Amino acid sequence: MFSPNSLQPRMMLVNRFSCTLKNQSVKIGHCSKVPRNVNMEKLQHGYLFPEIERHELIHIKKYPNANVIDLGIGDTTKPLPTIVTSSMVDFVRGLSTAEGYKGYGPEQGEKALRKAIAHKIYKNLDIKPSEVFVSDGAQCDISRLQLLMGPNLKIAVQDPSFPAYIDSSVIIGHAGKFVDRIGKYENIEYMTCGPQTDFFPDLHTISRPQLIFFCSPNNPTGHAATRKQLQQLVDFAKVNGSIIIYDSAYSAYITDNSPKSIFEIPGAREVAIEVSSFSKFAGFTGVRLGWTVVPEELLYSNGFPVLHDFNRIVCTCFNGASSISQAGGLACLSPEGLNAVQSLVDYYMENARILVNALTSLGLTVYGGKNAPYVWVRFPGSKSWDVFAGILENAHIITIPGSGFGPGGEGYIRISAFGQRDSIIEASERLKYLLYQEGL
Amino acid sequence: MFSPNSLQPRMMLVNRFSCTLKNQSVKIGHCSKVPRNVNMEKLQHGYLFPEIERHELIHIKKYPNANVIDLGIGDTTKPLPTIVTSSMVDFVRGLSTAEGYKGYGPEQGEKALRKAIAHKIYKNLDIKPSEVFVSDGAQCDISRLQLLMGPNLKIAVQDPSFPAYIDSSVIIGHAGKFVDRIGKYENIEYMTCGPQTDFFPDLHTISRPQLIFFCSPNNPTGHAATRKQLQQLVDFAKVNGSIIIYDSAYSAYITDNSPKSIFEIPGAREVAIEVSSFSKFAGFTGVRLGWTVVPEELLYSNGFPVLHDFNRIVCTCFNGASSISQAGGLACLSPEGLNAVQSLVDYYMENARILVNALTSLGLTVYGGKNAPYVWVRFPGSKSWDVFAGILENAHIITIPGSGFGPGGEGYIRISAFGQRDSIIEASERLKYLLYQEGL
């Protein structure tokens, strides 16, 4: 069933467009003398998630009566706890009173929120509030960290991984040329993280990167790195002088004893920056709130503290997260708020269990779903985009093709557990029917 | 009275710190092998506005009982209209219901808001909603535009101007070395905009910049460029193949017939990007909402549309403005909302008139305050930082030293009219008393 069909990644469209530019005169507009940014030119195709949405829209147009279930983009669906919205309502109401009005806040975030993140999220890890920078989300801070570090660094990323690491690296200028034959950028080190190595890179094969992007629990594989693995990573970074940019956006979903923060690992304060978010932790995907921790001990090769430069980036290139979102974030970190957001996490994890059970009952090899709200399903011998297309065409379910997360994701699809329960049950039934029928 | 005193810009502190690094061993932490970003190293001092806040804190510590009036940072002080907060309250309440919950929105902004900006702000200027990108503020989009364009472009900025243009240019890598002798970066063209040329650059003296940052009404001078001036600017850009990054964040304050958008000028769609904001227009400094217009006709030298690449930046390096702030922005653009925010603008402009009258009554040369909420006051023969320090020390009023906006601001101070009325009246009286006493 999973034969190639008309669904293709955007790459082809862009190539066609480039040809048009080369061979035809421009019909509208006026060519400035500003050359197109060579880094933007190197990007291979549209950013993954808008691409998936584009496919969804095409499908809906083709089957206007189909009940399409979206388990693609990891977008939260459960309402926010009222304790969180009540705090935001009070704050917003205050904005129309003389006493409650607030203009610019500190670029680094409200003191109370920085303190709450330091003390509630990192408990006894001795993170100082002054090391916490409140942001409008992890993806935004990844780009600000690229601006901070500047171009032409030697970087390494997990393969597969969240595409913003590679795409933002291309945009700032680390990546070098894209090599079609292998589907990789020549100056980026792709650290294969597959089941054969317990989803952790074989560090003996990795050269000396300056920046290491590492996400745990990993998006898309759902694997939470173990304490032993993370200690290896920190030791590797220390020996090689690397800085780890550690993304813990899914740490609230860890159910076993895997570390929830890189700062649980001895030595991490000297080698790591941690980026995180309220998006998946508290359903803030649309509200927009995250944070980044830059420890004082983290220094450039000349001894200058990274913290000082990141503070400058935050003040110059950002102006603080919305004060309303920050009021909501603070409510999430109250004792009642923490309980309430935990129940959201539990709900999505029950979804993940339902999906995992349905897929394993078919004899498929399934990863994730235990410490993360993503299920990572193997389809040996198939191309991810074909599997994606087949499931969409025949079961009207949106997933994400694993190869969208890097060459190491080929042959897999990612299924998000962030749906409503009835959709998850319906999707499980449809997948069982479809895949059983097809004899997979 | 305005003799140099202990208040000095942060530059000196940074220099001292660098010396420490060079001459002493590092006491905490571990030097990575990641070199400090050479562009960050080129930044000359702390970002202006946090520097001003730092001085304010020192002053408050020195005079704990003083009634300090802050007319420094252009921060709004009037409560938001209830029509705006009610809409946000309804939206936030909805977030805790199954029907009202919303996760990720489109990265480019909600369709309804893009449409409202295109049709209400730009009325009959034929801006398409698809050309409007909703942001979390103009300063943030200026940095995203730098990422878009990439390093090593020849740029020109108004002198004086909002410091984010130059600082973000340094960070991305356009600026070259800072030349102490003249107080300028060697690769940035400073377009002097003083009273002798009606606050518009003498374009005959400007070489061929690739990017031109232009802000009207200008921050800090308060000058709104005339239609004739802007037509010259657009023609200059077209002839030279430049792209104008036009900041219209204060356009709501224009009271005469000066254009409120660069797109009022014939030909601008082929040469200009416009960055703007709800911050000053609607008191959203803390709420965080802005937008950028990239016209379809704007093309790189190879004919590729700038719009396509900016869309990619917005999808990859940003994830949309807070959905709550967007609900508030939409309410601002309803007929009742527009009336309500106009009354905020009128209030601040009455403040500006009070300040202008007080200062001109002393015989001072005063600009601005007519089309912008900033008053730009000349102190011939004095250094801006000395005037700033003298006013702070003797009248307990925070202003901004003009030289913080570039060498062209030397000898001026900027006074913000974004205060509460009683503070503005009190500040006017104090300034009259102080400056009359001092015989200025």
Coordinates of C-alpha atoms in Angstrom, one line a residue, chain A residues 32-214:
Chain A
S32 CA 17.2 45.3 -5.2
K33 CA 21.0 45.1 -5.1
V34 CA 20.8 43.1 -1.8
P35 CA 21.9 39.5 -2.5
R36 CA 19.7 36.8 -1.1
N37 CA 21.3 35.5 2.2
V38 CA 23.5 32.6 1.2
N39 CA 22.4 30.8 4.4
M40 CA 18.7 31.1 3.5
E41 CA 19.6 29.7 0.1
K42 CA 21.0 26.6 1.7
L43 CA 17.8 25.6 3.5
Q44 CA 16.6 22.5 1.7
H45 CA 12.8 22.8 2.0
G46 CA 10.0 24.4 4.0
Y47 CA 10.2 24.1 7.8
L48 CA 8.7 20.6 8.6
F49 CA 5.6 21.5 10.6
P50 CA 4.1 24.1 8.1
E51 CA 4.8 21.5 5.4
I52 CA 2.7 18.9 7.3
E53 CA -0.1 21.5 7.7
R54 CA 0.0 22.1 3.9
H55 CA -0.5 18.4 3.3
E56 CA -3.4 18.3 5.7
L57 CA -5.1 21.2 3.9
I58 CA -4.7 19.4 0.5
H59 CA -6.1 16.2 2.0
I60 CA -9.1 18.1 3.5
K61 CA -9.8 19.6 0.1
K62 CA -9.7 16.2 -1.5
Y63 CA -11.9 14.6 1.1
P64 CA -14.1 17.4 2.5
N65 CA -16.3 14.9 4.4
A66 CA -13.5 12.9 6.0
N67 CA -13.0 13.0 9.7
V68 CA -9.3 13.8 9.7
I69 CA -7.5 13.1 13.0
D70 CA -4.4 15.2 13.5
L71 CA -1.7 13.4 15.4
G72 CA 1.0 15.2 13.6
I73 CA 2.3 18.4 15.1
G74 CA 2.7 18.1 18.9
D75 CA 0.0 20.5 19.7
T76 CA -1.8 20.4 23.1
T77 CA -5.6 20.0 23.0
K78 CA -6.8 20.0 26.6
P79 CA -8.2 23.2 28.2
L80 CA -5.9 25.0 30.6
P81 CA -6.6 24.5 34.4
T82 CA -8.8 27.2 35.7
I83 CA -6.3 28.1 38.4
V84 CA -4.0 29.2 35.5
T85 CA -6.6 31.1 33.5
S86 CA -8.0 32.8 36.7
S87 CA -4.6 34.2 37.4
M88 CA -4.3 35.5 33.9
V89 CA -7.8 36.9 34.0
D90 CA -7.0 38.8 37.2
F91 CA -3.8 40.1 35.7
V92 CA -5.5 41.2 32.5
R93 CA -8.3 42.9 34.4
G94 CA -5.6 44.7 36.4
L95 CA -4.2 46.1 33.2
S96 CA -7.2 48.3 32.8
T97 CA -6.8 49.8 36.3
A98 CA -4.3 52.4 37.5
E99 CA -3.0 50.1 40.2
G100 CA -2.7 47.0 38.0
Y101 CA -1.3 48.5 34.8
K102 CA 2.2 47.3 33.9
G103 CA 4.3 48.3 30.9
Y104 CA 7.7 46.9 30.0
G105 CA 8.9 44.2 32.4
P106 CA 12.5 43.1 32.8
E107 CA 13.7 41.7 29.5
Q108 CA 14.9 38.6 31.4
G109 CA 11.5 38.0 32.9
E110 CA 9.6 38.9 36.1
K111 CA 11.7 38.2 39.2
A112 CA 9.0 36.1 40.8
L113 CA 8.8 33.9 37.8
R114 CA 12.6 33.5 37.5
K115 CA 12.7 32.6 41.1
A116 CA 9.8 30.1 40.8
I117 CA 11.4 28.4 37.9
A118 CA 14.8 28.2 39.7
H119 CA 13.2 26.8 42.9
K120 CA 10.2 24.7 41.7
I121 CA 11.5 23.3 38.4
Y122 CA 15.1 22.8 39.5
K123 CA 14.3 22.2 43.2
N124 CA 17.6 21.5 44.9
L125 CA 19.8 21.8 41.9
D126 CA 21.1 25.3 43.0
I127 CA 20.0 27.1 39.9
K128 CA 20.0 30.9 40.7
P129 CA 17.1 33.0 39.5
S130 CA 19.7 35.3 37.8
E131 CA 20.6 32.3 35.6
V132 CA 17.0 31.9 34.4
F133 CA 15.9 33.8 31.3
V134 CA 12.2 33.8 30.7
S135 CA 11.4 33.5 26.9
D136 CA 8.4 33.2 24.6
G137 CA 9.3 29.6 23.9
A138 CA 12.1 27.1 23.4
Q139 CA 12.2 27.4 19.6
C140 CA 12.6 31.2 19.8
D141 CA 15.5 30.8 22.3
I142 CA 17.2 28.3 20.1
S143 CA 17.5 31.0 17.5
R144 CA 18.6 33.5 20.0
L145 CA 21.3 31.1 21.2
Q146 CA 22.5 30.8 17.6
L147 CA 22.7 34.6 17.4
L148 CA 24.6 34.5 20.7
M149 CA 27.2 32.0 19.5
G150 CA 27.6 33.4 16.0
P151 CA 28.4 31.6 12.7
N152 CA 30.9 28.9 11.6
L153 CA 30.9 26.7 14.7
K154 CA 31.3 23.0 14.5
I155 CA 28.0 21.6 15.6
A156 CA 26.6 18.2 16.3
V157 CA 23.0 17.2 16.6
Q158 CA 21.1 14.0 17.5
D159 CA 19.8 12.3 14.4
P160 CA 16.8 12.2 14.4
S161 CA 15.9 15.4 16.2
F162 CA 13.6 18.4 16.3
P163 CA 14.3 20.2 13.0
A164 CA 14.8 23.7 14.5
Y165 CA 18.3 22.8 15.6
I166 CA 19.5 22.1 12.1
D167 CA 17.4 24.7 10.3
S168 CA 18.5 27.5 12.7
S169 CA 22.1 26.3 12.3
V170 CA 21.8 26.7 8.6
I171 CA 20.3 30.2 8.9
I172 CA 23.1 31.4 11.2
G173 CA 25.8 29.9 9.0
H174 CA 27.2 26.7 10.6
A175 CA 26.0 24.2 8.1
G176 CA 28.0 24.3 4.9
K177 CA 26.6 22.8 1.8
F178 CA 23.8 20.2 1.7
V179 CA 25.0 16.9 0.3
D180 CA 22.1 15.4 -1.6
R181 CA 23.5 12.0 -1.8
I182 CA 23.5 11.5 2.0
G183 CA 20.8 14.0 2.9
K184 CA 23.0 15.9 5.3
Y185 CA 24.8 19.3 5.6
E186 CA 28.5 18.8 5.2
N187 CA 29.6 20.8 8.3
I188 CA 27.0 19.4 10.7
E189 CA 27.8 16.2 12.6
Y190 CA 24.7 13.9 12.7
M191 CA 24.9 11.8 15.8
T192 CA 22.9 8.7 15.0
C193 CA 20.5 7.8 17.9
G194 CA 18.8 4.6 17.0
P195 CA 17.6 1.6 18.9
Q196 CA 20.9 -0.2 18.2
T197 CA 22.7 2.2 20.6
D198 CA 19.8 2.8 23.0
F199 CA 19.0 6.0 21.3
F200 CA 22.3 7.6 22.4
P201 CA 25.2 8.5 20.1
D202 CA 28.3 6.4 20.0
L203 CA 30.5 9.2 21.3
H204 CA 33.7 7.4 20.2
T205 CA 32.7 8.1 16.6
I206 CA 32.0 11.8 17.2
S207 CA 34.8 14.4 16.5
R208 CA 35.2 17.5 18.7
P209 CA 32.0 19.6 18.2
Q210 CA 31.9 23.1 19.7
L211 CA 28.1 23.0 20.1
I212 CA 26.1 19.9 20.8
F213 CA 22.3 20.1 20.5
F214 CA 20.7 17.4 22.7

